[in-house]
Coordinates of C-alpha atoms and ligand atoms in Angstrom, one line a residue:
X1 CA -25.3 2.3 201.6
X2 CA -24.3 3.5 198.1
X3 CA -21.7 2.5 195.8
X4 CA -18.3 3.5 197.2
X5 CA -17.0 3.3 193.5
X6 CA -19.6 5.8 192.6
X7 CA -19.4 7.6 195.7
X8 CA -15.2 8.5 194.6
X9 CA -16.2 8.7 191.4
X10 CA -18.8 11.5 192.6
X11 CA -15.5 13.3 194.4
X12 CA -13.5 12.7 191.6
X13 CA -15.4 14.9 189.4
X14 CA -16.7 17.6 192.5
X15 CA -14.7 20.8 191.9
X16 CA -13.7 23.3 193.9
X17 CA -12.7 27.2 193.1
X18 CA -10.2 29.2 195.1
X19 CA -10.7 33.1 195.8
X20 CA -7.2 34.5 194.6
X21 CA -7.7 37.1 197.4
X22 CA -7.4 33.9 200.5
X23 CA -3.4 34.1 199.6
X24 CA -3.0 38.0 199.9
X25 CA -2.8 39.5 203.3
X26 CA -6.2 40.2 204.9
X27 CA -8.0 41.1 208.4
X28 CA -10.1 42.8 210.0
X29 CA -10.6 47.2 210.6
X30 CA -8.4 46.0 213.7
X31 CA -5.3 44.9 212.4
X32 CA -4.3 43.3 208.9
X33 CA -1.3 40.9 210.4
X34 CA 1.2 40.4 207.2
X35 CA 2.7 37.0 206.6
X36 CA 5.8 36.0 205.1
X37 CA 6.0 34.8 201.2
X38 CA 2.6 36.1 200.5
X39 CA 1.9 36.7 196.9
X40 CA 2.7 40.3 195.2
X41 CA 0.9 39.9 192.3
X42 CA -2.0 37.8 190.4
X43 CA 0.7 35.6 189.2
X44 CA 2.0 34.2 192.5
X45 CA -1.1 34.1 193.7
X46 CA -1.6 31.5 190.7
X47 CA 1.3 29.7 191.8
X48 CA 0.1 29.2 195.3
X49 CA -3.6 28.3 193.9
X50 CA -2.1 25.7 191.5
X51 CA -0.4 24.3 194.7
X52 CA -4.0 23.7 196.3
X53 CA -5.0 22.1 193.5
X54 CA -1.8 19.8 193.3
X55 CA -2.5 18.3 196.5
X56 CA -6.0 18.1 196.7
X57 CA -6.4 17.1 192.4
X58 CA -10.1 18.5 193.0
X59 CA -9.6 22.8 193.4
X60 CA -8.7 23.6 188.8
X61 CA -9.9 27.2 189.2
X62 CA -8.7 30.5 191.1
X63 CA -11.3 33.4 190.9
X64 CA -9.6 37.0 190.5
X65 CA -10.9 40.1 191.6
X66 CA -10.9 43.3 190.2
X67 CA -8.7 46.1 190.8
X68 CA -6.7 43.7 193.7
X69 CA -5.9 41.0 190.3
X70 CA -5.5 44.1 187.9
X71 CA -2.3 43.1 185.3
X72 CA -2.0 45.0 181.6
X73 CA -3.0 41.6 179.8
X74 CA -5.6 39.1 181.2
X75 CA -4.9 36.7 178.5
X76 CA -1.2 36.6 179.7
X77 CA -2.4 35.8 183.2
X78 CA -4.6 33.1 182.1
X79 CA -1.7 31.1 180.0
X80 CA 0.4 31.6 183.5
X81 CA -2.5 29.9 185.1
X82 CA -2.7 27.3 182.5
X83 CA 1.3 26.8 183.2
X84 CA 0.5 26.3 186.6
X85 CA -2.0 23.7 185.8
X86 CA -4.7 25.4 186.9
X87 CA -7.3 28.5 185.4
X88 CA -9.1 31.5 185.8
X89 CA -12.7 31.0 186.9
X90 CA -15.3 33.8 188.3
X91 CA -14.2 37.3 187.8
X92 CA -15.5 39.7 190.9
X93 CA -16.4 43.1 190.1
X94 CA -15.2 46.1 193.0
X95 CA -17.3 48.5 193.2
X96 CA -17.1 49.0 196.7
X97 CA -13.0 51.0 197.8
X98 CA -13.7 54.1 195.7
X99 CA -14.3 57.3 197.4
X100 CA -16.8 57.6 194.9
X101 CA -18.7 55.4 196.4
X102 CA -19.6 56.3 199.5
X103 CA -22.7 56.8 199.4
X104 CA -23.5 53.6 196.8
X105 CA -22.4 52.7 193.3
X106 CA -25.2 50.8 190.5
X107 CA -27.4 52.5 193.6
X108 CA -25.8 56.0 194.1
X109 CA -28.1 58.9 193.8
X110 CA -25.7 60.5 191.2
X111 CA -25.8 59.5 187.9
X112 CA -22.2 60.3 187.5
X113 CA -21.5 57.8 189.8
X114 CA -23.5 55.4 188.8
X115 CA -22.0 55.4 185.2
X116 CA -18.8 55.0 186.6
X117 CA -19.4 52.0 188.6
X118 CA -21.4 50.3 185.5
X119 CA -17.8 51.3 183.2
X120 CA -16.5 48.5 185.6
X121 CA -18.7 46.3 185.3
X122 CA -18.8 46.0 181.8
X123 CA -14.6 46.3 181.8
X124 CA -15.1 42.8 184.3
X125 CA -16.7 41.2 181.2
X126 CA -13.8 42.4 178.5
X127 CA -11.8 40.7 181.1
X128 CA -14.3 37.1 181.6
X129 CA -13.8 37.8 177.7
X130 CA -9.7 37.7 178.1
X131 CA -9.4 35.0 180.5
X132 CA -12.2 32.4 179.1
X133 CA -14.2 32.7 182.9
X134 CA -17.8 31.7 182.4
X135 CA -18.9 33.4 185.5
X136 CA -19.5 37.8 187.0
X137 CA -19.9 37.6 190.3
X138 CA -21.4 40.7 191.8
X139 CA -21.7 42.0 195.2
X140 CA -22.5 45.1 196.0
X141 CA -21.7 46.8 199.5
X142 CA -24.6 49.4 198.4
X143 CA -26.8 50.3 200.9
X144 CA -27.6 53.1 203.7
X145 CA -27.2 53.5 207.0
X146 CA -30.1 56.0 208.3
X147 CA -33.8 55.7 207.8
X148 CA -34.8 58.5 205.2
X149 CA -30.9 58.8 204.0
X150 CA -32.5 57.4 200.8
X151 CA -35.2 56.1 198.9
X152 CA -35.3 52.0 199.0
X153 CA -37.5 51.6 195.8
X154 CA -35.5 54.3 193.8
X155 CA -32.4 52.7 194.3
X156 CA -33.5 49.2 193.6
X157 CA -34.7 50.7 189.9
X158 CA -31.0 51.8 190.0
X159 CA -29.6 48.7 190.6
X160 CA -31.9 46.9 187.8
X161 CA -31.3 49.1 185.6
X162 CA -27.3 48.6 185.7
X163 CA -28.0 44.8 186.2
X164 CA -30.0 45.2 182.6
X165 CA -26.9 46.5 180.8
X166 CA -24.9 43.9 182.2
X167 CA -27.2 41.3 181.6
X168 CA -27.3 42.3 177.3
X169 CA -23.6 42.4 177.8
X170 CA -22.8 38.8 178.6
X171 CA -21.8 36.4 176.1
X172 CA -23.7 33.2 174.8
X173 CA -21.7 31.1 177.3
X174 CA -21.4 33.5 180.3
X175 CA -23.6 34.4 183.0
X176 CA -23.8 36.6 186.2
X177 CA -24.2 35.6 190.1
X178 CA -25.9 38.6 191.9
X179 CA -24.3 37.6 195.7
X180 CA -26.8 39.1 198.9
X181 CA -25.5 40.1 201.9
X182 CA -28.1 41.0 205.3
X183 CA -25.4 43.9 206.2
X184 CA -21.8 45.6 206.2
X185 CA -21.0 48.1 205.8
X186 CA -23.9 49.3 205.4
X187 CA -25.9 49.1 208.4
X188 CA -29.4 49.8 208.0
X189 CA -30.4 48.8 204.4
X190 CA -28.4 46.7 201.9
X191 CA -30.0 47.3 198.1
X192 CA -29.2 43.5 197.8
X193 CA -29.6 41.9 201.3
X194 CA -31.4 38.4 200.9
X195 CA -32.0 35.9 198.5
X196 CA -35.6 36.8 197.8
X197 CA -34.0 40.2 196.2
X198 CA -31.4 38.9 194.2
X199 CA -33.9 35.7 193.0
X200 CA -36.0 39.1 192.4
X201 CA -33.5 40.8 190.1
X202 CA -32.3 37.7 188.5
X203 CA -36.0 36.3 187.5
X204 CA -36.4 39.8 186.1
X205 CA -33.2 39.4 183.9
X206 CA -33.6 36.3 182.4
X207 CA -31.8 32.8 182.9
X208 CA -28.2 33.7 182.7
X209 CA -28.6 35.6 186.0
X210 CA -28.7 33.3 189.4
X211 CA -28.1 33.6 192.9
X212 CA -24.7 33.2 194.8
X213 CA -25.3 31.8 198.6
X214 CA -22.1 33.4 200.7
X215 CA -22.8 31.1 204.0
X216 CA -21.2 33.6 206.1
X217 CA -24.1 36.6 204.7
X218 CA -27.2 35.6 207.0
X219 CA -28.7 36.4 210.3
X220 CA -27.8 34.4 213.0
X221 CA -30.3 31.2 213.1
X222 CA -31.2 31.2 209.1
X223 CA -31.7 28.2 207.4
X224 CA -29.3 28.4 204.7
X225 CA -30.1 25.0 203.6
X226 CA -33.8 25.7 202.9
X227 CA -32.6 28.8 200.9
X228 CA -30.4 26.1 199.0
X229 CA -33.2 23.7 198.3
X230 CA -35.4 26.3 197.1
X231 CA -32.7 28.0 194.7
X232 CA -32.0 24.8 192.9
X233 CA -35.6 23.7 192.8
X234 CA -36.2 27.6 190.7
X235 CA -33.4 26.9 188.5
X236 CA -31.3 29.3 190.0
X237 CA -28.2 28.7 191.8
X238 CA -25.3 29.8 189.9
X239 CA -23.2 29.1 193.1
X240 CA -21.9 29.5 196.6
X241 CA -19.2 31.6 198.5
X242 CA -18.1 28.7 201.0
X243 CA -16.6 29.9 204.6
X244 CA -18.2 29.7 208.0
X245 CA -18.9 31.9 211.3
X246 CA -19.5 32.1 214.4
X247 CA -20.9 35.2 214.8
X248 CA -21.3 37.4 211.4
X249 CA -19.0 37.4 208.1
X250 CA -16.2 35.7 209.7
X251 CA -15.3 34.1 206.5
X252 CA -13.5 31.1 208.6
X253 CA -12.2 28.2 206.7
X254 CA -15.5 26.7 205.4
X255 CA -16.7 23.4 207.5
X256 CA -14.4 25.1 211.3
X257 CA -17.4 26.8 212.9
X258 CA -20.5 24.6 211.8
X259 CA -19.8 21.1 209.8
X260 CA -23.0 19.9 210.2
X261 CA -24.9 23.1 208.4
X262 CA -22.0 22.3 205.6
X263 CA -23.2 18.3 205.6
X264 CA -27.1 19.5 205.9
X265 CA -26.2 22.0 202.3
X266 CA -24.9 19.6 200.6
X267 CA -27.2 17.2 200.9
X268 CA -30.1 19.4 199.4
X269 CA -27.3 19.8 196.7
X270 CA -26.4 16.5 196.2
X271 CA -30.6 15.6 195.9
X272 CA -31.1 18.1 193.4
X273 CA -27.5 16.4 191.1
X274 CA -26.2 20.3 191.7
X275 CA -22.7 18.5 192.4
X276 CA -21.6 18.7 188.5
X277 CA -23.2 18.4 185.4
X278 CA -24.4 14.9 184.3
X279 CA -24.0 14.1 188.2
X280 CA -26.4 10.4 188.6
X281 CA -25.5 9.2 192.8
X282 CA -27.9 10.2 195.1
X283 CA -30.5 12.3 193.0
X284 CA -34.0 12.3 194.7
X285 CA -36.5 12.4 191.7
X286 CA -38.8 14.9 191.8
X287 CA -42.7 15.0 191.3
X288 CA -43.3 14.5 187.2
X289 CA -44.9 18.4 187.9
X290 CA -41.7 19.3 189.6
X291 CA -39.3 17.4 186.9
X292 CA -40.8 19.8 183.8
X293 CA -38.9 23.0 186.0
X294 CA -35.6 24.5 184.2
X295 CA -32.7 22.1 185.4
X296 CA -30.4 23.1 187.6
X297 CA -27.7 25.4 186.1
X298 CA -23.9 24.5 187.0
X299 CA -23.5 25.3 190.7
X300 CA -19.7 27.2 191.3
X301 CA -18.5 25.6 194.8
X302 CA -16.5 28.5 195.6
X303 CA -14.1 29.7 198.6
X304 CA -14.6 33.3 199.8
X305 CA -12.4 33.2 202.9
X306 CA -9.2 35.5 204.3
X307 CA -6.5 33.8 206.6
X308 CA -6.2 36.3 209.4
X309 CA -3.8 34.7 211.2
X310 CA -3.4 30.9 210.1
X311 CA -1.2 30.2 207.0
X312 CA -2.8 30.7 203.9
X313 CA -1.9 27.5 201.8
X314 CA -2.4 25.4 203.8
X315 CA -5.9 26.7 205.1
X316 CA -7.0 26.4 201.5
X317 CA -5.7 23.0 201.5
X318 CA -7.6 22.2 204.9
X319 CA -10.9 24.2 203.5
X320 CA -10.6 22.0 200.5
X321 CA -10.9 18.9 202.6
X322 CA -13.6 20.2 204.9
X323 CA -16.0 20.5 201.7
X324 CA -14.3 17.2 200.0
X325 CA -15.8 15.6 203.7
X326 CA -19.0 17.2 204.3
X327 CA -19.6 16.0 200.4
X328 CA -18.7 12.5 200.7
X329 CA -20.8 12.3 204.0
X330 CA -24.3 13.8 201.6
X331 CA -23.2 11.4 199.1
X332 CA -23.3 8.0 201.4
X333 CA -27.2 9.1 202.4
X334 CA -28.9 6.1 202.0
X335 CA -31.8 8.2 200.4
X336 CA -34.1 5.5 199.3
X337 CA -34.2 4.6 203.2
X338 CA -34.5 8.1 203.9
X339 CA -37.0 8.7 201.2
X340 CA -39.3 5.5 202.7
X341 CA -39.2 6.5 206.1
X342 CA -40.0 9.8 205.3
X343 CA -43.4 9.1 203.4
X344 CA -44.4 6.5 206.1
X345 CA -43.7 10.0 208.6
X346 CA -41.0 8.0 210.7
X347 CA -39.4 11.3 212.2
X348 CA -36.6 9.2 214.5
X349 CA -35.8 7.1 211.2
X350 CA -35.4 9.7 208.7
X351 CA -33.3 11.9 211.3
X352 CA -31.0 8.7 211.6
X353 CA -30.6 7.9 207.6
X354 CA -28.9 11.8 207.9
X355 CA -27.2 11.0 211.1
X356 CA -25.8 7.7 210.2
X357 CA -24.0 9.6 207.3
X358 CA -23.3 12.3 208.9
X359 CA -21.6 10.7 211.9
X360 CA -19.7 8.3 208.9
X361 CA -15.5 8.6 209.2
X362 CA -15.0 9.7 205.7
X363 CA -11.4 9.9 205.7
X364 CA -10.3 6.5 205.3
X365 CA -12.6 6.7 201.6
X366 CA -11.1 10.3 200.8
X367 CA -7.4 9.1 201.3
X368 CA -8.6 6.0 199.3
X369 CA -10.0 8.4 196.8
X370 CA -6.4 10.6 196.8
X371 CA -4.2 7.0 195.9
X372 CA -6.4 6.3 192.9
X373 CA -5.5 10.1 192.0
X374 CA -2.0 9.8 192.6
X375 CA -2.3 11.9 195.5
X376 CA -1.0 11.3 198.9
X377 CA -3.4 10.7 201.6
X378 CA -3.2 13.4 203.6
X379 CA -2.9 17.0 201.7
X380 CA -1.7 19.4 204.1
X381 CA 1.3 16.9 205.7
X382 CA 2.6 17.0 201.9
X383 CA 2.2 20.1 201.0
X384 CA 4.5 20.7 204.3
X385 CA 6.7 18.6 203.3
X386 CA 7.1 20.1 199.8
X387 CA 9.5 22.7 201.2
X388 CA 7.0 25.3 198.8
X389 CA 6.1 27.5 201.8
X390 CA 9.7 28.0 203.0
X391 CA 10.6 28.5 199.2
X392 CA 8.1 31.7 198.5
X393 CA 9.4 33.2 202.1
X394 CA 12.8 33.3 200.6
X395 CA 11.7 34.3 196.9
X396 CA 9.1 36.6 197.7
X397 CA 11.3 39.7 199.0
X398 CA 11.0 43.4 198.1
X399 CA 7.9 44.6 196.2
X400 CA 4.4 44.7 198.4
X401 CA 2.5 42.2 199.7
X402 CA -0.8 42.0 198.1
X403 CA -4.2 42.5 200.0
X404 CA -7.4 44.5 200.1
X405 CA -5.6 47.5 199.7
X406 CA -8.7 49.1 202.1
Ligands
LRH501 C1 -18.4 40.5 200.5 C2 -17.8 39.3 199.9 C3 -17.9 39.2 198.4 C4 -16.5 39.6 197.9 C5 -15.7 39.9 199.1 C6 -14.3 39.4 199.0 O1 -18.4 40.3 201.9 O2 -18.3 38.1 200.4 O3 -18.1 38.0 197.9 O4 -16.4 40.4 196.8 O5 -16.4 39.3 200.1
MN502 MN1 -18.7 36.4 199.2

């Protein structure tokens, strides 16, 4: 059993970024249900953020996307951030809402169009440039929907080609995270759909470039762990989009629908030290071959979830908790055991190191963990408590909620 001082110290310095978009109003093509006190602007949605990170000590960073966080001075929203005790972290480019884009944008046929969406991606690093982010995060909802509607190679020179400008844009200490998707919208090819393509591009680009693993962006039955393993072992996760599914991109408070595939992730990230730099618990050393491969870059643990129905807040709070668990659970692995039964090939022993961690009660540690922080034990009961939620329903009147404006 590992340290339990290291194993909190481990938590302590695990951190988690919040999708600025989780506190607007979202849905599905059904029905967006609005909810009371919901944010109206990038700044409130900061102020709800730096309430996350007030209870849980471990979530410093709110992502913004671009147009739905669009405000005249980026550096102004970055100070408000810093006033809330929190800051700005990955910017995500949009190039997916305009009617311009129907059929494509990097990947459209028209070169007009094209150019257009590129303008915006290059305005999503003025703005990494405004608020101090580090990180681009790009998805792109390019892709076709008939066999024949266009031509796959053409539009995957398109999309490198765009990428390329990009890439000679970044600064010394920025990078970009091309995110993959299987499909939706589109519905018979996505220009970026798996992670071989975007490992593809970014190899191609050069070593500021790396991979973003959305969990809820695979076909049913995919091992997104082995995807995992295989990123950090290349050098190239730059992060993840954490939610979870039952069924397709549910983006479900990360850790409801599947725990276990959060636990089994983790623990390929935790073996590789992807938790944060200079992480030492539970690294699994690596053949001497294997050690001389480019280190792991900073892996972004970030949320990429809408609150249909359930409060917003305090889902974050919750999703917060479900990673902080699933974390602590890869980090008690016992993996010299599990390392010593695996080379002597004792299946039943090495799948009970995992489950013995696994099946650990980690929140007695993690409320532990929260009074050496200053915390109280249990997030979401204070944060109820606080009296915050009723305060921004009686605030927050007039002006429009914000959402995905789709
Ligand atoms: C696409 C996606 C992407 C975001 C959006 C909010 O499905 O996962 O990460 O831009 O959701
Ligand atoms: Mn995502």
């Amino acid at each position: 059993m590992p340290d339990l001082t290291a194993v909190k110290d481990a938590l302590k310095n695990h951190q988690i970024e919040l999708p600025s978009w989780a506190f607007g109003n979202s849905g599905t093509r059904f029905k967006v249900f609005g909810q009371p006190g919901v944010p109206r602007n990038p700044f409130e949605k900061a102020d709800d953020a730096a309430q996350v990170h007030k209870y849980t000590g471990v979530a410093p960073t709110m992502a913004v996307h671009i147009p739905w966080d669009k405000t005249d001075d980026y550096a102004v929203l970055a100070a408000h951030a810093h006033e809330a005790g929190i800051r700005i972290g990955a910017v995500n480019s949009n190039v997916f809402q305009d009617d311009d884009y129907k059929l494509g944008s990097v990947c459209n046929p028209d070169p007009r169009v094209r150019k257009k969406a590129l303008a915006h991606l290059l305005e999503c690093v003025d703005i990494m440039d405004a608020t101090g982010s580090r990180d681009l995060k790009l998805w792109f909802a390019d892709g076709t929907n008939y066999p024949g509607q266009d031509d796959i190679t053409a539009r995957q020179d398109r999309l490198a080609e765009a990428l390329r400008a990009v890439y000679e844009r970044l600064g010394d200490d920025q990078r970009m995270l091309l995110e993959y998707k299987l499909f939706e919208p589109s519905f018979y090819t996505t220009d970026v759909p798996d992670w071989g393509t975007s490992l593809l591009h970014c190899l191609a680009l050069g070593p500021k470039a790396q991979v973003v693993v959305d969990t809820g962006h695979h076909a049913p039955g995919v091992n997104i762990e082995f995807i995992v393993a295989m990123l950090l072992a290349a050098g190239r996760l730059g992060g993840f989009d954490f939610n979870s599914r039952f069924y397709a991109d549910d983006d479900l408070m990360v850790g409801a629908a599947d725990p276990f595939q959060l636990f089994r992730i983790l623990h390929e990230v935790v073996k590789a030290g992807g938790l944060y730099p200079g992480q030492t618990l539970g690294i699994t050393a690596r053949s001497a071959a294997a050690a001389a491969q480019p280190k792991s870059p900073p892996v972004a643990f970030m949320l990429d979830q809408c609150h249909n129905i359930e409060p917003k807040i305090p889902a974050q709070i919750r999703s917060v908790m479900n990673v902080q668990e699933a974390t602590a659970k890869a980090l008690l692995i016992d993996i010299s055991a599990l390392r010593d039964a695996q080379l002597a090939g004792d299946v039943l022993a090495a799948n009970a190191v995992l489950m013995d961690a696994y099946n650990t009660d980690v929140r007695p540690l993690l409320a532990r963990l929260r009074d050496e922080m200053g915390l109280a034990p249990d997030p979401v009961a204070a944060y109820l408590a606080s009296g915050y939620g009723e305060k921004i329903i009686s605030e927050r009147t007039g002006g429009s909620p914000a959402g995905w404006g789709a």
